[in-house]
mmCIF file with all atom_site columns, C-alpha atoms in Angstrom:
data_model
loop_
_atom_site.group_PDB
_atom_site.id
_atom_site.type_symbol
_atom_site.label_atom_id
_atom_site.label_alt_id
_atom_site.label_comp_id
_atom_site.label_asym_id
_atom_site.label_entity_id
_atom_site.label_seq_id
_atom_site.pdbx_PDB_ins_code
_atom_site.Cartn_x
_atom_site.Cartn_y
_atom_site.Cartn_z
_atom_site.occupancy
_atom_site.B_iso_or_equiv
_atom_site.pdbx_formal_charge
_atom_site.auth_seq_id
_atom_site.auth_comp_id
_atom_site.auth_asym_id
_atom_site.auth_atom_id
_atom_site.pdbx_PDB_model_num
ATOM 1   C CA . UNK A 1 1   ? 2.632  11.977  32.645 1.00 0.00 ? 132 UNK A CA 1
ATOM 2   C CA . UNK A 1 2   ? 1.917  10.758  29.143 1.00 0.00 ? 133 UNK A CA 1
ATOM 3   C CA . UNK A 1 3   ? 4.833  10.614  26.804 1.00 0.00 ? 134 UNK A CA 1
ATOM 4   C CA . UNK A 1 4   ? 4.735  11.138  23.063 1.00 0.00 ? 135 UNK A CA 1
ATOM 5   C CA . UNK A 1 5   ? 2.045  9.050   21.407 1.00 0.00 ? 136 UNK A CA 1
ATOM 6   C CA . UNK A 1 6   ? 1.641  8.192   17.742 1.00 0.00 ? 137 UNK A CA 1
ATOM 7   C CA . UNK A 1 7   ? -1.095 6.566   15.703 1.00 0.00 ? 138 UNK A CA 1
ATOM 8   C CA . UNK A 1 8   ? -1.522 4.247   14.020 1.00 0.00 ? 139 UNK A CA 1
ATOM 9   C CA . UNK A 1 9   ? 1.145  1.753   15.037 1.00 0.00 ? 140 UNK A CA 1
ATOM 10  C CA . UNK A 1 10  ? 1.268  0.085   11.658 1.00 0.00 ? 141 UNK A CA 1
ATOM 11  C CA . UNK A 1 11  ? -0.071 1.025   8.261  1.00 0.00 ? 142 UNK A CA 1
ATOM 12  C CA . UNK A 1 12  ? -0.061 -0.667  4.876  1.00 0.00 ? 143 UNK A CA 1
ATOM 13  C CA . UNK A 1 13  ? -0.695 1.367   1.732  1.00 0.00 ? 144 UNK A CA 1
ATOM 14  C CA . UNK A 1 14  ? -0.218 0.920   -1.996 1.00 0.00 ? 145 UNK A CA 1
ATOM 15  C CA . UNK A 1 15  ? 1.783  3.102   -4.339 1.00 0.00 ? 146 UNK A CA 1
ATOM 16  C CA . UNK A 1 16  ? 0.093  6.364   -5.254 1.00 0.00 ? 147 UNK A CA 1
ATOM 17  C CA . UNK A 1 17  ? -2.070 6.487   -2.167 1.00 0.00 ? 148 UNK A CA 1
ATOM 18  C CA . UNK A 1 18  ? -1.994 9.145   0.509  1.00 0.00 ? 149 UNK A CA 1
ATOM 19  C CA . UNK A 1 19  ? -1.400 8.642   4.224  1.00 0.00 ? 150 UNK A CA 1
ATOM 20  C CA . UNK A 1 20  ? -1.829 10.690  7.402  1.00 0.00 ? 151 UNK A CA 1
ATOM 21  C CA . UNK A 1 21  ? 0.104  9.956   10.560 1.00 0.00 ? 152 UNK A CA 1
ATOM 22  C CA . UNK A 1 22  ? -0.691 11.515  13.902 1.00 0.00 ? 153 UNK A CA 1
ATOM 23  C CA . UNK A 1 23  ? 1.317  12.586  16.916 1.00 0.00 ? 154 UNK A CA 1
ATOM 24  C CA . UNK A 1 24  ? 0.475  13.921  20.368 1.00 0.00 ? 155 UNK A CA 1
ATOM 25  C CA . UNK A 1 25  ? 3.406  15.567  22.127 1.00 0.00 ? 156 UNK A CA 1
ATOM 26  C CA . UNK A 1 26  ? 4.563  14.970  25.660 1.00 0.00 ? 157 UNK A CA 1
ATOM 27  C CA . UNK A 1 27  ? 2.576  16.989  28.174 1.00 0.00 ? 158 UNK A CA 1
ATOM 28  C CA . UNK A 1 28  ? 3.912  20.540  28.374 1.00 0.00 ? 159 UNK A CA 1
ATOM 29  C CA . UNK A 1 29  ? 5.747  20.397  25.054 1.00 0.00 ? 160 UNK A CA 1
ATOM 30  C CA . UNK A 1 30  ? 4.932  22.780  22.225 1.00 0.00 ? 161 UNK A CA 1
ATOM 31  C CA . UNK A 1 31  ? 7.260  21.753  19.410 1.00 0.00 ? 162 UNK A CA 1
ATOM 32  C CA . UNK A 1 32  ? 6.943  18.690  17.199 1.00 0.00 ? 163 UNK A CA 1
ATOM 33  C CA . UNK A 1 33  ? 9.539  17.252  14.837 1.00 0.00 ? 164 UNK A CA 1
ATOM 34  C CA . UNK A 1 34  ? 9.071  14.403  12.372 1.00 0.00 ? 165 UNK A CA 1
ATOM 35  C CA . UNK A 1 35  ? 11.715 11.931  11.288 1.00 0.00 ? 166 UNK A CA 1
ATOM 36  C CA . UNK A 1 36  ? 11.853 9.084   8.787  1.00 0.00 ? 167 UNK A CA 1
ATOM 37  C CA . UNK A 1 37  ? 13.889 6.030   9.765  1.00 0.00 ? 168 UNK A CA 1
ATOM 38  C CA . UNK A 1 38  ? 14.511 3.589   6.952  1.00 0.00 ? 169 UNK A CA 1
ATOM 39  C CA . UNK A 1 39  ? 15.505 0.058   7.838  1.00 0.00 ? 170 UNK A CA 1
ATOM 40  C CA . UNK A 1 40  ? 19.073 -0.117  9.110  1.00 0.00 ? 171 UNK A CA 1
ATOM 41  C CA . UNK A 1 41  ? 19.562 3.640   9.117  1.00 0.00 ? 172 UNK A CA 1
ATOM 42  C CA . UNK A 1 42  ? 19.425 6.514   11.540 1.00 0.00 ? 173 UNK A CA 1
ATOM 43  C CA . UNK A 1 43  ? 16.446 8.866   11.630 1.00 0.00 ? 174 UNK A CA 1
ATOM 44  C CA . UNK A 1 44  ? 16.327 11.569  8.953  1.00 0.00 ? 175 UNK A CA 1
ATOM 45  C CA . UNK A 1 45  ? 14.775 14.942  9.785  1.00 0.00 ? 176 UNK A CA 1
ATOM 46  C CA . UNK A 1 46  ? 11.641 15.756  7.790  1.00 0.00 ? 177 UNK A CA 1
ATOM 47  C CA . UNK A 1 47  ? 10.419 18.983  9.397  1.00 0.00 ? 178 UNK A CA 1
ATOM 48  C CA . UNK A 1 48  ? 9.609  20.735  12.640 1.00 0.00 ? 179 UNK A CA 1
ATOM 49  C CA . UNK A 1 49  ? 6.460  22.559  13.704 1.00 0.00 ? 180 UNK A CA 1
ATOM 50  C CA . UNK A 1 50  ? 6.223  25.329  16.253 1.00 0.00 ? 181 UNK A CA 1
ATOM 51  C CA . UNK A 1 51  ? 3.325  27.725  16.827 1.00 0.00 ? 182 UNK A CA 1
ATOM 52  C CA . UNK A 1 52  ? 1.401  25.919  14.094 1.00 0.00 ? 183 UNK A CA 1
ATOM 53  C CA . UNK A 1 53  ? 4.014  26.822  11.491 1.00 0.00 ? 184 UNK A CA 1
ATOM 54  C CA . UNK A 1 54  ? 6.637  24.749  9.737  1.00 0.00 ? 185 UNK A CA 1
ATOM 55  C CA . UNK A 1 55  ? 9.816  26.187  11.193 1.00 0.00 ? 186 UNK A CA 1
ATOM 56  C CA . UNK A 1 56  ? 12.423 24.105  9.454  1.00 0.00 ? 187 UNK A CA 1
ATOM 57  C CA . UNK A 1 57  ? 12.470 21.451  6.784  1.00 0.00 ? 188 UNK A CA 1
ATOM 58  C CA . UNK A 1 58  ? 14.871 18.720  5.857  1.00 0.00 ? 189 UNK A CA 1
ATOM 59  C CA . UNK A 1 59  ? 15.648 17.384  2.413  1.00 0.00 ? 190 UNK A CA 1
ATOM 60  C CA . UNK A 1 60  ? 12.258 15.864  1.667  1.00 0.00 ? 191 UNK A CA 1
ATOM 61  C CA . UNK A 1 61  ? 9.995  16.542  -1.338 1.00 0.00 ? 192 UNK A CA 1
ATOM 62  C CA . UNK A 1 62  ? 6.782  18.524  -1.201 1.00 0.00 ? 193 UNK A CA 1
ATOM 63  C CA . UNK A 1 63  ? 4.849  15.257  -1.109 1.00 0.00 ? 194 UNK A CA 1
ATOM 64  C CA . UNK A 1 64  ? 5.607  15.379  2.590  1.00 0.00 ? 195 UNK A CA 1
ATOM 65  C CA . UNK A 1 65  ? 3.538  17.974  4.397  1.00 0.00 ? 196 UNK A CA 1
ATOM 66  C CA . UNK A 1 66  ? 2.392  18.552  7.917  1.00 0.00 ? 197 UNK A CA 1
ATOM 67  C CA . UNK A 1 67  ? 0.219  20.445  10.259 1.00 0.00 ? 198 UNK A CA 1
ATOM 68  C CA . UNK A 1 68  ? 0.234  21.441  13.890 1.00 0.00 ? 199 UNK A CA 1
ATOM 69  C CA . UNK A 1 69  ? -2.962 22.089  15.794 1.00 0.00 ? 200 UNK A CA 1
ATOM 70  C CA . UNK A 1 70  ? -3.625 24.600  18.599 1.00 0.00 ? 201 UNK A CA 1
ATOM 71  C CA . UNK A 1 71  ? -3.273 21.789  21.165 1.00 0.00 ? 202 UNK A CA 1
ATOM 72  C CA . UNK A 1 72  ? 0.255  21.171  19.771 1.00 0.00 ? 203 UNK A CA 1
ATOM 73  C CA . UNK A 1 73  ? -0.603 17.799  18.253 1.00 0.00 ? 204 UNK A CA 1
ATOM 74  C CA . UNK A 1 74  ? 0.605  17.246  14.734 1.00 0.00 ? 205 UNK A CA 1
ATOM 75  C CA . UNK A 1 75  ? -0.040 15.341  11.533 1.00 0.00 ? 206 UNK A CA 1
ATOM 76  C CA . UNK A 1 76  ? 2.319  14.164  8.842  1.00 0.00 ? 207 UNK A CA 1
ATOM 77  C CA . UNK A 1 77  ? 0.828  13.721  5.383  1.00 0.00 ? 208 UNK A CA 1
ATOM 78  C CA . UNK A 1 78  ? 2.492  11.920  2.535  1.00 0.00 ? 209 UNK A CA 1
ATOM 79  C CA . UNK A 1 79  ? 0.969  12.062  -0.945 1.00 0.00 ? 210 UNK A CA 1
ATOM 80  C CA . UNK A 1 80  ? 1.605  9.884   -3.989 1.00 0.00 ? 211 UNK A CA 1
ATOM 81  C CA . UNK A 1 81  ? 3.294  7.177   -1.938 1.00 0.00 ? 212 UNK A CA 1
ATOM 82  C CA . UNK A 1 82  ? 6.372  5.467   -3.353 1.00 0.00 ? 213 UNK A CA 1
ATOM 83  C CA . UNK A 1 83  ? 7.861  2.130   -2.381 1.00 0.00 ? 214 UNK A CA 1
ATOM 84  C CA . UNK A 1 84  ? 10.805 4.057   -0.941 1.00 0.00 ? 215 UNK A CA 1
ATOM 85  C CA . UNK A 1 85  ? 8.539  5.767   1.567  1.00 0.00 ? 216 UNK A CA 1
ATOM 86  C CA . UNK A 1 86  ? 8.328  2.515   3.522  1.00 0.00 ? 217 UNK A CA 1
ATOM 87  C CA . UNK A 1 87  ? 9.916  3.302   6.868  1.00 0.00 ? 218 UNK A CA 1
ATOM 88  C CA . UNK A 1 88  ? 9.366  3.933   10.556 1.00 0.00 ? 219 UNK A CA 1
ATOM 89  C CA . UNK A 1 89  ? 8.080  7.469   11.028 1.00 0.00 ? 220 UNK A CA 1
ATOM 90  C CA . UNK A 1 90  ? 9.039  9.000   14.334 1.00 0.00 ? 221 UNK A CA 1
ATOM 91  C CA . UNK A 1 91  ? 7.574  11.998  16.026 1.00 0.00 ? 222 UNK A CA 1
ATOM 92  C CA . UNK A 1 92  ? 9.563  13.882  18.647 1.00 0.00 ? 223 UNK A CA 1
ATOM 93  C CA . UNK A 1 93  ? 8.400  16.656  20.938 1.00 0.00 ? 224 UNK A CA 1
ATOM 94  C CA . UNK A 1 94  ? 10.271 19.323  22.853 1.00 0.00 ? 225 UNK A CA 1
ATOM 95  C CA . UNK A 1 95  ? 9.706  22.584  24.676 1.00 0.00 ? 226 UNK A CA 1
ATOM 96  C CA . UNK A 1 96  ? 10.776 25.778  22.992 1.00 0.00 ? 227 UNK A CA 1
ATOM 97  C CA . UNK A 1 97  ? 12.723 27.783  25.525 1.00 0.00 ? 228 UNK A CA 1
ATOM 98  C CA . UNK A 1 98  ? 12.992 30.870  23.402 1.00 0.00 ? 229 UNK A CA 1
ATOM 99  C CA . UNK A 1 99  ? 14.739 31.842  20.236 1.00 0.00 ? 230 UNK A CA 1
ATOM 100 C CA . UNK A 1 100 ? 16.136 29.515  17.648 1.00 0.00 ? 231 UNK A CA 1
ATOM 101 C CA . UNK A 1 101 ? 18.904 28.290  19.905 1.00 0.00 ? 232 UNK A CA 1
ATOM 102 C CA . UNK A 1 102 ? 16.796 25.764  21.685 1.00 0.00 ? 233 UNK A CA 1
ATOM 103 C CA . UNK A 1 103 ? 18.813 23.290  23.652 1.00 0.00 ? 234 UNK A CA 1
ATOM 104 C CA . UNK A 1 104 ? 15.841 21.261  24.677 1.00 0.00 ? 235 UNK A CA 1
ATOM 105 C CA . UNK A 1 105 ? 15.851 17.532  24.438 1.00 0.00 ? 236 UNK A CA 1
ATOM 106 C CA . UNK A 1 106 ? 13.584 15.914  21.891 1.00 0.00 ? 237 UNK A CA 1
ATOM 107 C CA . UNK A 1 107 ? 11.560 13.010  23.225 1.00 0.00 ? 238 UNK A CA 1
ATOM 108 C CA . UNK A 1 108 ? 10.436 10.404  20.736 1.00 0.00 ? 239 UNK A CA 1
ATOM 109 C CA . UNK A 1 109 ? 7.252  8.444   20.320 1.00 0.00 ? 240 UNK A CA 1
ATOM 110 C CA . UNK A 1 110 ? 7.148  4.738   19.450 1.00 0.00 ? 241 UNK A CA 1
ATOM 111 C CA . UNK A 1 111 ? 6.739  5.445   15.754 1.00 0.00 ? 242 UNK A CA 1
ATOM 112 C CA . UNK A 1 112 ? 4.402  4.413   12.954 1.00 0.00 ? 243 UNK A CA 1
ATOM 113 C CA . UNK A 1 113 ? 5.600  1.627   10.695 1.00 0.00 ? 244 UNK A CA 1
ATOM 114 C CA . UNK A 1 114 ? 4.490  2.443   7.139  1.00 0.00 ? 245 UNK A CA 1
ATOM 115 C CA . UNK A 1 115 ? 4.682  -0.227  4.471  1.00 0.00 ? 246 UNK A CA 1
ATOM 116 C CA . UNK A 1 116 ? 4.056  0.748   0.850  1.00 0.00 ? 247 UNK A CA 1
ATOM 117 C CA . UNK A 1 117 ? 3.258  -2.124  -1.519 1.00 0.00 ? 248 UNK A CA 1
ATOM 118 C CA . UNK B 2 1   ? 25.865 21.487  7.776  1.00 0.00 ? 290 UNK B CA 1
ATOM 119 C CA . UNK B 2 2   ? 26.254 19.269  10.788 1.00 0.00 ? 291 UNK B CA 1
ATOM 120 C CA . UNK B 2 3   ? 27.016 15.557  10.526 1.00 0.00 ? 292 UNK B CA 1
ATOM 121 C CA . UNK B 2 4   ? 27.700 12.593  12.753 1.00 0.00 ? 293 UNK B CA 1
ATOM 122 C CA . UNK B 2 5   ? 29.778 9.465   12.233 1.00 0.00 ? 294 UNK B CA 1
ATOM 123 C CA . UNK B 2 6   ? 29.526 6.264   14.213 1.00 0.00 ? 295 UNK B CA 1
ATOM 124 C CA . UNK B 2 7   ? 32.494 4.287   12.939 1.00 0.00 ? 296 UNK B CA 1
ATOM 125 C CA . UNK B 2 8   ? 31.414 0.914   14.345 1.00 0.00 ? 297 UNK B CA 1
ATOM 126 C CA . UNK B 2 9   ? 28.327 -0.879  13.089 1.00 0.00 ? 298 UNK B CA 1
ATOM 127 C CA . UNK B 2 10  ? 28.605 -3.431  15.861 1.00 0.00 ? 299 UNK B CA 1
ATOM 128 C CA . UNK B 2 11  ? 30.176 -3.537  19.324 1.00 0.00 ? 300 UNK B CA 1
ATOM 129 C CA . UNK B 2 12  ? 30.373 -6.746  21.341 1.00 0.00 ? 301 UNK B CA 1
ATOM 130 C CA . UNK B 2 13  ? 31.288 -6.836  25.016 1.00 0.00 ? 302 UNK B CA 1
ATOM 131 C CA . UNK B 2 14  ? 31.025 -9.330  27.841 1.00 0.00 ? 303 UNK B CA 1
ATOM 132 C CA . UNK B 2 15  ? 28.692 -8.626  30.732 1.00 0.00 ? 304 UNK B CA 1
ATOM 133 C CA . UNK B 2 16  ? 30.502 -6.771  33.503 1.00 0.00 ? 305 UNK B CA 1
ATOM 134 C CA . UNK B 2 17  ? 33.133 -5.320  31.202 1.00 0.00 ? 306 UNK B CA 1
ATOM 135 C CA . UNK B 2 18  ? 33.311 -1.637  30.332 1.00 0.00 ? 307 UNK B CA 1
ATOM 136 C CA . UNK B 2 19  ? 31.786 -0.541  27.045 1.00 0.00 ? 308 UNK B CA 1
ATOM 137 C CA . UNK B 2 20  ? 32.467 2.315   24.656 1.00 0.00 ? 309 UNK B CA 1
ATOM 138 C CA . UNK B 2 21  ? 30.385 3.333   21.644 1.00 0.00 ? 310 UNK B CA 1
ATOM 139 C CA . UNK B 2 22  ? 32.170 5.862   19.479 1.00 0.00 ? 311 UNK B CA 1
ATOM 140 C CA . UNK B 2 23  ? 30.830 9.035   17.889 1.00 0.00 ? 312 UNK B CA 1
ATOM 141 C CA . UNK B 2 24  ? 32.499 11.873  16.029 1.00 0.00 ? 313 UNK B CA 1
ATOM 142 C CA . UNK B 2 25  ? 30.786 14.975  14.764 1.00 0.00 ? 314 UNK B CA 1
ATOM 143 C CA . UNK B 2 26  ? 31.148 17.937  12.470 1.00 0.00 ? 315 UNK B CA 1
ATOM 144 C CA . UNK B 2 27  ? 29.311 21.191  13.123 1.00 0.00 ? 316 UNK B CA 1
ATOM 145 C CA . UNK B 2 28  ? 29.824 24.888  12.696 1.00 0.00 ? 317 UNK B CA 1
ATOM 146 C CA . UNK B 2 29  ? 29.635 26.693  15.972 1.00 0.00 ? 318 UNK B CA 1
ATOM 147 C CA . UNK B 2 30  ? 28.956 25.073  19.304 1.00 0.00 ? 319 UNK B CA 1
ATOM 148 C CA . UNK B 2 31  ? 27.676 21.513  19.143 1.00 0.00 ? 320 UNK B CA 1
ATOM 149 C CA . UNK B 2 32  ? 24.679 20.181  21.006 1.00 0.00 ? 321 UNK B CA 1
ATOM 150 C CA . UNK B 2 33  ? 25.270 16.445  21.292 1.00 0.00 ? 322 UNK B CA 1
ATOM 151 C CA . UNK B 2 34  ? 22.873 13.673  22.203 1.00 0.00 ? 323 UNK B CA 1
ATOM 152 C CA . UNK B 2 35  ? 22.791 9.913   22.696 1.00 0.00 ? 324 UNK B CA 1
ATOM 153 C CA . UNK B 2 36  ? 19.656 7.865   22.194 1.00 0.00 ? 325 UNK B CA 1
ATOM 154 C CA . UNK B 2 37  ? 18.973 4.135   22.511 1.00 0.00 ? 326 UNK B CA 1
ATOM 155 C CA . UNK B 2 38  ? 16.488 2.143   20.445 1.00 0.00 ? 327 UNK B CA 1
ATOM 156 C CA . UNK B 2 39  ? 15.112 -1.242  21.400 1.00 0.00 ? 328 UNK B CA 1
ATOM 157 C CA . UNK B 2 40  ? 13.484 -3.495  18.772 1.00 0.00 ? 329 UNK B CA 1
ATOM 158 C CA . UNK B 2 41  ? 10.278 -2.072  17.332 1.00 0.00 ? 330 UNK B CA 1
ATOM 159 C CA . UNK B 2 42  ? 10.451 0.900   19.656 1.00 0.00 ? 331 UNK B CA 1
ATOM 160 C CA . UNK B 2 43  ? 11.099 4.603   19.363 1.00 0.00 ? 332 UNK B CA 1
ATOM 161 C CA . UNK B 2 44  ? 14.252 6.307   20.557 1.00 0.00 ? 333 UNK B CA 1
ATOM 162 C CA . UNK B 2 45  ? 14.869 6.788   24.248 1.00 0.00 ? 334 UNK B CA 1
ATOM 163 C CA . UNK B 2 46  ? 16.949 9.733   25.430 1.00 0.00 ? 335 UNK B CA 1
ATOM 164 C CA . UNK B 2 47  ? 20.105 8.808   27.374 1.00 0.00 ? 336 UNK B CA 1
ATOM 165 C CA . UNK B 2 48  ? 22.078 12.020  27.807 1.00 0.00 ? 337 UNK B CA 1
ATOM 166 C CA . UNK B 2 49  ? 23.139 15.276  26.211 1.00 0.00 ? 338 UNK B CA 1
ATOM 167 C CA . UNK B 2 50  ? 25.993 17.752  26.180 1.00 0.00 ? 339 UNK B CA 1
ATOM 168 C CA . UNK B 2 51  ? 25.211 21.418  25.750 1.00 0.00 ? 340 UNK B CA 1
ATOM 169 C CA . UNK B 2 52  ? 27.880 23.189  27.762 1.00 0.00 ? 341 UNK B CA 1
ATOM 170 C CA . UNK B 2 53  ? 29.816 22.785  30.995 1.00 0.00 ? 342 UNK B CA 1
ATOM 171 C CA . UNK B 2 54  ? 31.655 19.692  32.199 1.00 0.00 ? 343 UNK B CA 1
ATOM 172 C CA . UNK B 2 55  ? 33.022 17.521  29.450 1.00 0.00 ? 344 UNK B CA 1
ATOM 173 C CA . UNK B 2 56  ? 31.860 14.370  31.236 1.00 0.00 ? 345 UNK B CA 1
ATOM 174 C CA . UNK B 2 57  ? 28.101 14.022  31.105 1.00 0.00 ? 346 UNK B CA 1
ATOM 175 C CA . UNK B 2 58  ? 26.187 11.458  33.141 1.00 0.00 ? 347 UNK B CA 1
ATOM 176 C CA . UNK B 2 59  ? 22.886 10.084  31.928 1.00 0.00 ? 348 UNK B CA 1
ATOM 177 C CA . UNK B 2 60  ? 20.304 7.386   32.374 1.00 0.00 ? 349 UNK B CA 1
ATOM 178 C CA . UNK B 2 61  ? 20.976 3.723   33.238 1.00 0.00 ? 350 UNK B CA 1
ATOM 179 C CA . UNK B 2 62  ? 24.569 4.374   34.316 1.00 0.00 ? 351 UNK B CA 1
ATOM 180 C CA . UNK B 2 63  ? 25.719 5.684   30.938 1.00 0.00 ? 352 UNK B CA 1
ATOM 181 C CA . UNK B 2 64  ? 28.056 8.604   30.546 1.00 0.00 ? 353 UNK B CA 1
ATOM 182 C CA . UNK B 2 65  ? 29.708 10.384  27.639 1.00 0.00 ? 354 UNK B CA 1
ATOM 183 C CA . UNK B 2 66  ? 32.820 12.462  27.271 1.00 0.00 ? 355 UNK B CA 1
ATOM 184 C CA . UNK B 2 67  ? 32.883 15.530  25.067 1.00 0.00 ? 356 UNK B CA 1
ATOM 185 C CA . UNK B 2 68  ? 36.269 16.099  23.452 1.00 0.00 ? 357 UNK B CA 1
ATOM 186 C CA . UNK B 2 69  ? 36.339 19.312  21.446 1.00 0.00 ? 358 UNK B CA 1
ATOM 187 C CA . UNK B 2 70  ? 39.818 18.852  19.987 1.00 0.00 ? 359 UNK B CA 1
ATOM 188 C CA . UNK B 2 71  ? 38.949 15.398  18.664 1.00 0.00 ? 360 UNK B CA 1
ATOM 189 C CA . UNK B 2 72  ? 35.328 16.361  17.854 1.00 0.00 ? 361 UNK B CA 1
ATOM 190 C CA . UNK B 2 73  ? 34.174 13.236  19.641 1.00 0.00 ? 362 UNK B CA 1
ATOM 191 C CA . UNK B 2 74  ? 31.405 12.321  22.033 1.00 0.00 ? 363 UNK B CA 1
ATOM 192 C CA . UNK B 2 75  ? 31.913 8.672   22.967 1.00 0.00 ? 364 UNK B CA 1
ATOM 193 C CA . UNK B 2 76  ? 29.328 6.848   25.064 1.00 0.00 ? 365 UNK B CA 1
ATOM 194 C CA . UNK B 2 77  ? 30.651 4.792   27.968 1.00 0.00 ? 366 UNK B CA 1
ATOM 195 C CA . UNK B 2 78  ? 29.509 2.557   30.785 1.00 0.00 ? 367 UNK B CA 1
ATOM 196 C CA . UNK B 2 79  ? 31.810 1.062   33.424 1.00 0.00 ? 368 UNK B CA 1
ATOM 197 C CA . UNK B 2 80  ? 30.039 -2.288  33.648 1.00 0.00 ? 369 UNK B CA 1
ATOM 198 C CA . UNK B 2 81  ? 27.822 -3.572  30.833 1.00 0.00 ? 370 UNK B CA 1
ATOM 199 C CA . UNK B 2 82  ? 24.577 -5.459  31.375 1.00 0.00 ? 371 UNK B CA 1
ATOM 200 C CA . UNK B 2 83  ? 22.927 -7.924  29.012 1.00 0.00 ? 372 UNK B CA 1
ATOM 201 C CA . UNK B 2 84  ? 19.898 -5.619  29.036 1.00 0.00 ? 373 UNK B CA 1
ATOM 202 C CA . UNK B 2 85  ? 22.061 -2.848  27.513 1.00 0.00 ? 374 UNK B CA 1
ATOM 203 C CA . UNK B 2 86  ? 21.976 -4.744  24.207 1.00 0.00 ? 375 UNK B CA 1
ATOM 204 C CA . UNK B 2 87  ? 20.280 -2.395  21.745 1.00 0.00 ? 376 UNK B CA 1
ATOM 205 C CA . UNK B 2 88  ? 20.872 0.070   18.917 1.00 0.00 ? 377 UNK B CA 1
ATOM 206 C CA . UNK B 2 89  ? 22.581 3.306   19.945 1.00 0.00 ? 378 UNK B CA 1
ATOM 207 C CA . UNK B 2 90  ? 22.401 6.582   18.047 1.00 0.00 ? 379 UNK B CA 1
ATOM 208 C CA . UNK B 2 91  ? 24.510 9.681   18.406 1.00 0.00 ? 380 UNK B CA 1
ATOM 209 C CA . UNK B 2 92  ? 23.000 12.973  17.216 1.00 0.00 ? 381 UNK B CA 1
ATOM 210 C CA . UNK B 2 93  ? 24.161 16.562  16.827 1.00 0.00 ? 382 UNK B CA 1
ATOM 211 C CA . UNK B 2 94  ? 22.539 19.955  16.443 1.00 0.00 ? 383 UNK B CA 1
ATOM 212 C CA . UNK B 2 95  ? 24.148 23.323  16.013 1.00 0.00 ? 384 UNK B CA 1
ATOM 213 C CA . UNK B 2 96  ? 22.954 26.540  17.615 1.00 0.00 ? 385 UNK B CA 1
ATOM 214 C CA . UNK B 2 97  ? 21.072 27.727  14.565 1.00 0.00 ? 386 UNK B CA 1
ATOM 215 C CA . UNK B 2 98  ? 19.287 24.798  12.986 1.00 0.00 ? 387 UNK B CA 1
ATOM 216 C CA . UNK B 2 99  ? 16.555 22.885  14.748 1.00 0.00 ? 388 UNK B CA 1
ATOM 217 C CA . UNK B 2 100 ? 17.089 19.601  12.958 1.00 0.00 ? 389 UNK B CA 1
ATOM 218 C CA . UNK B 2 101 ? 19.123 16.900  14.586 1.00 0.00 ? 390 UNK B CA 1
ATOM 219 C CA . UNK B 2 102 ? 21.492 14.857  12.471 1.00 0.00 ? 391 UNK B CA 1
ATOM 220 C CA . UNK B 2 103 ? 21.781 11.251  13.532 1.00 0.00 ? 392 UNK B CA 1
ATOM 221 C CA . UNK B 2 104 ? 24.518 8.739   12.962 1.00 0.00 ? 393 UNK B CA 1
ATOM 222 C CA . UNK B 2 105 ? 23.768 5.417   11.316 1.00 0.00 ? 394 UNK B CA 1
ATOM 223 C CA . UNK B 2 106 ? 23.688 3.686   14.677 1.00 0.00 ? 395 UNK B CA 1
ATOM 224 C CA . UNK B 2 107 ? 25.829 1.134   16.506 1.00 0.00 ? 396 UNK B CA 1
ATOM 225 C CA . UNK B 2 108 ? 24.423 -2.196  17.557 1.00 0.00 ? 397 UNK B CA 1
ATOM 226 C CA . UNK B 2 109 ? 25.656 -3.107  21.018 1.00 0.00 ? 398 UNK B CA 1
ATOM 227 C CA . UNK B 2 110 ? 25.567 -6.743  22.061 1.00 0.00 ? 399 UNK B CA 1
ATOM 228 C CA . UNK B 2 111 ? 26.403 -7.665  25.636 1.00 0.00 ? 400 UNK B CA 1
ATOM 229 C CA . UNK B 2 112 ? 27.007 -11.373 26.125 1.00 0.00 ? 401 UNK B CA 1
ATOM 230 C CA . UNK B 2 113 ? 26.538 -13.155 29.454 1.00 0.00 ? 402 UNK B CA 1
#
């Protein structure tokens, strides 16, 4: 049973560029959440996708956008990269059990390390 | 909004001794509490969660956590630490309405032989 996978593993970009990160959820999961983990900090919630819609968003600017595909995989796009966007980007998947009060565990992928020069 | 505090940046214990990693939380409504572990250059691995029921929750690798509503705490414990338990531990909380999890800043556990 494949867990959450993310690609690429590492990425180096320059300021002002755009980047796309990809995530495939754990088999059987339908919900994908994205987190940014800066060095020495805990993960910060970016947004969550369910049924191909952004369901909830954290305190991140519009430069951060996403998409979920019919097969539940997801992309995170970041435009106009800043030095401060350098971080480990984590994708987590879970199964929506119904309603907003989901108690399901989120399972994390290995992350994509983004470096902005 | 929900929040989590991990008051210790670093915890050091000797192998074979019991360990505790502390976590306190703030949330409106019923808390959903989680512990994750992160090894170097890896994603987060789920250890255990508290949703409802018994205050003592048992999880992976011999870890357990005790939910204390009056003290708003969810401390992670293990009776006998292993060197291989050395890693970064994160506590996280969700409430019953929002889907985002709030993580603490993490506690680095070092178990010495």
